[in-house]
PDB file of C-alpha atoms in Angstrom:
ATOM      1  CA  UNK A 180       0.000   0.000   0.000  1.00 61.00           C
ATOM      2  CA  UNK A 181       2.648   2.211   0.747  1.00 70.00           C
ATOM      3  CA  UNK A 182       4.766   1.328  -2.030  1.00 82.00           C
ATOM      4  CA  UNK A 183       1.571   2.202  -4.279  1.00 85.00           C
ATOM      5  CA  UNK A 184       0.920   6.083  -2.944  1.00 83.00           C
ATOM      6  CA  UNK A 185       4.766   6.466  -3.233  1.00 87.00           C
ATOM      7  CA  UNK A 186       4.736   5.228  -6.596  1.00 94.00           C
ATOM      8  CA  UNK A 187       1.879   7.873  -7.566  1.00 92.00           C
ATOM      9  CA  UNK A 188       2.921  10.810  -5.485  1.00 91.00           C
ATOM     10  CA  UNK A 189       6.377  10.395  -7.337  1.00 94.00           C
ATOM     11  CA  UNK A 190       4.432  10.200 -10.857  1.00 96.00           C
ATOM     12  CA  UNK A 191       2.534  13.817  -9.700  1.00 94.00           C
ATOM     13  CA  UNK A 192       5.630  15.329  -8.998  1.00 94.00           C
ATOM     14  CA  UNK A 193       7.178  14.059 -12.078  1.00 96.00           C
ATOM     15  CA  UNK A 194       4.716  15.522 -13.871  1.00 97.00           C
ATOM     16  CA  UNK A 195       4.420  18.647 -12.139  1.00 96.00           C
ATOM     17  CA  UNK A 196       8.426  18.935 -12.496  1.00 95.00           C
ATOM     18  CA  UNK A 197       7.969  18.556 -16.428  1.00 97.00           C
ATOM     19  CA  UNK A 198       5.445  21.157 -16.637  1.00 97.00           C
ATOM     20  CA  UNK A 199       7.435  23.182 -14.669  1.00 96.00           C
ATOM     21  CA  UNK A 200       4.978  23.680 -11.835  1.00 95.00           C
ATOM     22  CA  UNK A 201       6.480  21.922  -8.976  1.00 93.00           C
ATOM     23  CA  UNK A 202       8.267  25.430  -7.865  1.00 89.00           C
ATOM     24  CA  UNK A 203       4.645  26.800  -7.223  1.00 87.00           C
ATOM     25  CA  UNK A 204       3.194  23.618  -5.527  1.00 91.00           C
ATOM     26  CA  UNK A 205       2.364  22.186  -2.321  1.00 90.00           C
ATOM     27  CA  UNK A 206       1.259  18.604  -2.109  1.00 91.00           C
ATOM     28  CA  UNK A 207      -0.753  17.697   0.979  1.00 89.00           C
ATOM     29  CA  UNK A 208      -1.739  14.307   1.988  1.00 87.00           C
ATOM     30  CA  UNK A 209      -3.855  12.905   4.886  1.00 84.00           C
ATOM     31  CA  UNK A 210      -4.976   9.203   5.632  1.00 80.00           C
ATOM     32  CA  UNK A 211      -8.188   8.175   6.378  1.00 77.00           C
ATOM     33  CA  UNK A 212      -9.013   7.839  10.501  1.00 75.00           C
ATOM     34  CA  UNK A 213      -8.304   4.451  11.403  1.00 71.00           C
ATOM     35  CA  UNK A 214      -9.505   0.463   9.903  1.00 70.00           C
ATOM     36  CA  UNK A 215     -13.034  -0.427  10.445  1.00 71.00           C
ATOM     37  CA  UNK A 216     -12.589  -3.916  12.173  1.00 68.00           C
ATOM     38  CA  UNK A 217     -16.435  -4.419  12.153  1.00 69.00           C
ATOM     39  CA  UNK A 218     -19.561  -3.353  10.872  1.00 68.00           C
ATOM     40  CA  UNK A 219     -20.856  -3.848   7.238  1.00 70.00           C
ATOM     41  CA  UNK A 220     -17.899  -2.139   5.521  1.00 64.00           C
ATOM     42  CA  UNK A 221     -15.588  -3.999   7.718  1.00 66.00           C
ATOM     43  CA  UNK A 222     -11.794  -4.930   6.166  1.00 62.00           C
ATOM     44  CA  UNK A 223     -10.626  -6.505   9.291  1.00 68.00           C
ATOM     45  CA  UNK A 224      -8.435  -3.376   9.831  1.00 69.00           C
ATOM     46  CA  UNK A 225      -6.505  -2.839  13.100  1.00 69.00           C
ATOM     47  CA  UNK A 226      -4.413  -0.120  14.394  1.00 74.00           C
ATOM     48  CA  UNK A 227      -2.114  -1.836  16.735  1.00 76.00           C
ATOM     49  CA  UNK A 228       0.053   0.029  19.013  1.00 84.00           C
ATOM     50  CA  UNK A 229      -2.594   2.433  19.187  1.00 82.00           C
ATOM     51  CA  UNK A 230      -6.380   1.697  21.063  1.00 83.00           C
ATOM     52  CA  UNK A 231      -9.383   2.088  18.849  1.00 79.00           C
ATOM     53  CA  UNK A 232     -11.004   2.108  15.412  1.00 78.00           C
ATOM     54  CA  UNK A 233     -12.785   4.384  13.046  1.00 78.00           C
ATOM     55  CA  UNK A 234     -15.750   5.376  14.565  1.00 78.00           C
ATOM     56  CA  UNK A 235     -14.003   5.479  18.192  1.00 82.00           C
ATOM     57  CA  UNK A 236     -12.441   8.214  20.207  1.00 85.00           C
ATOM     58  CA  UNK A 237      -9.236   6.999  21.043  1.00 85.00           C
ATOM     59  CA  UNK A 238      -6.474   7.151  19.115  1.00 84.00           C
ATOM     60  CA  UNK A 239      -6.737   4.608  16.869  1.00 81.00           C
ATOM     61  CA  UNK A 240      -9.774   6.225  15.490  1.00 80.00           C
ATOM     62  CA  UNK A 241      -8.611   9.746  15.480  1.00 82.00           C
ATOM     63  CA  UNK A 242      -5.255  10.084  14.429  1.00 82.00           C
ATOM     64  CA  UNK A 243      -3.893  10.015  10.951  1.00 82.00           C
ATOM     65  CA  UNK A 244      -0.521  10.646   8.997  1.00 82.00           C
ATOM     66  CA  UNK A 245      -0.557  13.494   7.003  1.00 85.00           C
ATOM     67  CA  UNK A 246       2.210  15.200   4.838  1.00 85.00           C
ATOM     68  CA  UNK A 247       2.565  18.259   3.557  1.00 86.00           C
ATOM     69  CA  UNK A 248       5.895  19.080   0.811  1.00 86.00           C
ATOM     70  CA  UNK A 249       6.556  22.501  -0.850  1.00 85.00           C
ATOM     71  CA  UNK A 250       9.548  23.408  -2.495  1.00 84.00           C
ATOM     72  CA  UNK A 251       9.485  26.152   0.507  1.00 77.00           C
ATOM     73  CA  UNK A 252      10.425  23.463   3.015  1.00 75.00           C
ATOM     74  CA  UNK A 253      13.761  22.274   1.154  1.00 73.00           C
ATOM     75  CA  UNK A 254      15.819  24.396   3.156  1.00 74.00           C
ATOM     76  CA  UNK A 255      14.427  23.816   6.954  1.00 75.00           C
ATOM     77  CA  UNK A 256      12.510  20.790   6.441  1.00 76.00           C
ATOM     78  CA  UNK A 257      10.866  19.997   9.922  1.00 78.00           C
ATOM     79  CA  UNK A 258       8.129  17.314  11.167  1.00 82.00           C
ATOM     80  CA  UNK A 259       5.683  17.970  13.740  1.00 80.00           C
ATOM     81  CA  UNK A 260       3.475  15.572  16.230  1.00 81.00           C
ATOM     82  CA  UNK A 261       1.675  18.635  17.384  1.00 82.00           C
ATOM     83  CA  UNK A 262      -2.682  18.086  16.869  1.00 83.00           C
ATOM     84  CA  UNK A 263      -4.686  19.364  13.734  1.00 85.00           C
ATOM     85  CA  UNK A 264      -8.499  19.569  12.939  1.00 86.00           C
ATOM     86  CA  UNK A 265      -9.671  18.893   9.713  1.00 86.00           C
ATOM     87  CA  UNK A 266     -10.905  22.515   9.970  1.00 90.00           C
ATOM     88  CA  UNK A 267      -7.181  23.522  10.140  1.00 90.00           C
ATOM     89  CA  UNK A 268      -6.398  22.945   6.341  1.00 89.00           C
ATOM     90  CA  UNK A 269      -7.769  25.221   4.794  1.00 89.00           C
ATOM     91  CA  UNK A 270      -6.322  28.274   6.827  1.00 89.00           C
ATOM     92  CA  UNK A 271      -3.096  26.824   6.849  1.00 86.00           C
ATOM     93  CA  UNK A 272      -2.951  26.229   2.847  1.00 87.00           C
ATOM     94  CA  UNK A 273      -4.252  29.642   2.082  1.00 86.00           C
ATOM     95  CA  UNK A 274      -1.865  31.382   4.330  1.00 84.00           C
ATOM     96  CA  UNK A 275       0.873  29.796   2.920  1.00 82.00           C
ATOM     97  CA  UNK A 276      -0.560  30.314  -0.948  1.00 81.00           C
ATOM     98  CA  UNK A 277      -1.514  33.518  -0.554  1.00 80.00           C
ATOM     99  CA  UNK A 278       0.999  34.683   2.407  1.00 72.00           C
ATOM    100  CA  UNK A 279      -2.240  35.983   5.046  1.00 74.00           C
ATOM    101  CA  UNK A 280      -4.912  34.225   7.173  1.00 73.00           C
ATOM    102  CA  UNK A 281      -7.946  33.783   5.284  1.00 73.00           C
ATOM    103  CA  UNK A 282     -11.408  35.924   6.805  1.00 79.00           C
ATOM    104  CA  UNK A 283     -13.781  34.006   8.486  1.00 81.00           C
ATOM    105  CA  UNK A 284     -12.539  30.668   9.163  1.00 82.00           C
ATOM    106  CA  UNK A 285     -12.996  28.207  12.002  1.00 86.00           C
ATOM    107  CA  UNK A 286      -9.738  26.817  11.595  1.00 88.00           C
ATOM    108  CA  UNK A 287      -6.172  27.938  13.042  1.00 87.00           C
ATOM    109  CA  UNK A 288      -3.118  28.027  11.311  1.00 85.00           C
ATOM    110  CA  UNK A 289      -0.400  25.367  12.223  1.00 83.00           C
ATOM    111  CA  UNK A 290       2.081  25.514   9.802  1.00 74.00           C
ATOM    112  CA  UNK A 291       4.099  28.827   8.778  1.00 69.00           C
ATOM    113  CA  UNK A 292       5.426  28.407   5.519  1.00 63.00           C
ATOM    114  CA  UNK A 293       8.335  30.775   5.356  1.00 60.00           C
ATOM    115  CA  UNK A 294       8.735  31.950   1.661  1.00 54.00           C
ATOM    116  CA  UNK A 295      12.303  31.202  -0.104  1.00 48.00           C
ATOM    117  CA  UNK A 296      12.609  34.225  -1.815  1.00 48.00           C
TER     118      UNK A 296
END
């Protein structure tokens, strides 16, 4: 599985690289929250070390990997294990697209994305 979204994430950046886009880019990913061990859309999932499944509130029905890669982080790349609401994204992206927090949002944002220039 994790060969496969390596495989494609390196196509999209291959072609973004070609079409000389991948300057202007940032690629975010997030997983989904957690297998579903039961239920009728079960796939015998399980998130050992962590307690929990989707549709649970402890961790291994909340938390997710995410990534996010811009051409901005090549020169202080960093990782972080602090929390983030799905409402988060959106502030966070537009800030670092447009450089300002968006009006009216619910979310916060988490990541500064210092430009390179």
């Amino acid at each position: 599985m994790l060969d496969a979204l390596d495989e494609s994430i390196g196509r999209v950046v291959e072609v973004l690289g070609n079409a000389g886009m991948l300057g202007d880019t940032i690629i975010a990913f997030s997983s989904d929250n957690g297998g579903s061990p039961f239920g009728p859309f079960s796939n015998r999932g399980f998130n050992w070390p962590l307690r929990g499944a989707k549709r649970t509130l402890w961790e291994g029905g909340v938390r997710v990997p995410a990534f996010v890669w811009s051409s901005k982080f090549l020169k202080k790349p960093r990782v972080s294990d602090q929390l983030m609401h799905i409402s988060d994204w959106l502030p966070t992206l537009y800030s670092a697209a447009v450089d300002q927090r968006p009006q009216k949002t619910s979310g916060q944002v988490v990541l500064v994305i210092e430009s390179t220039q």
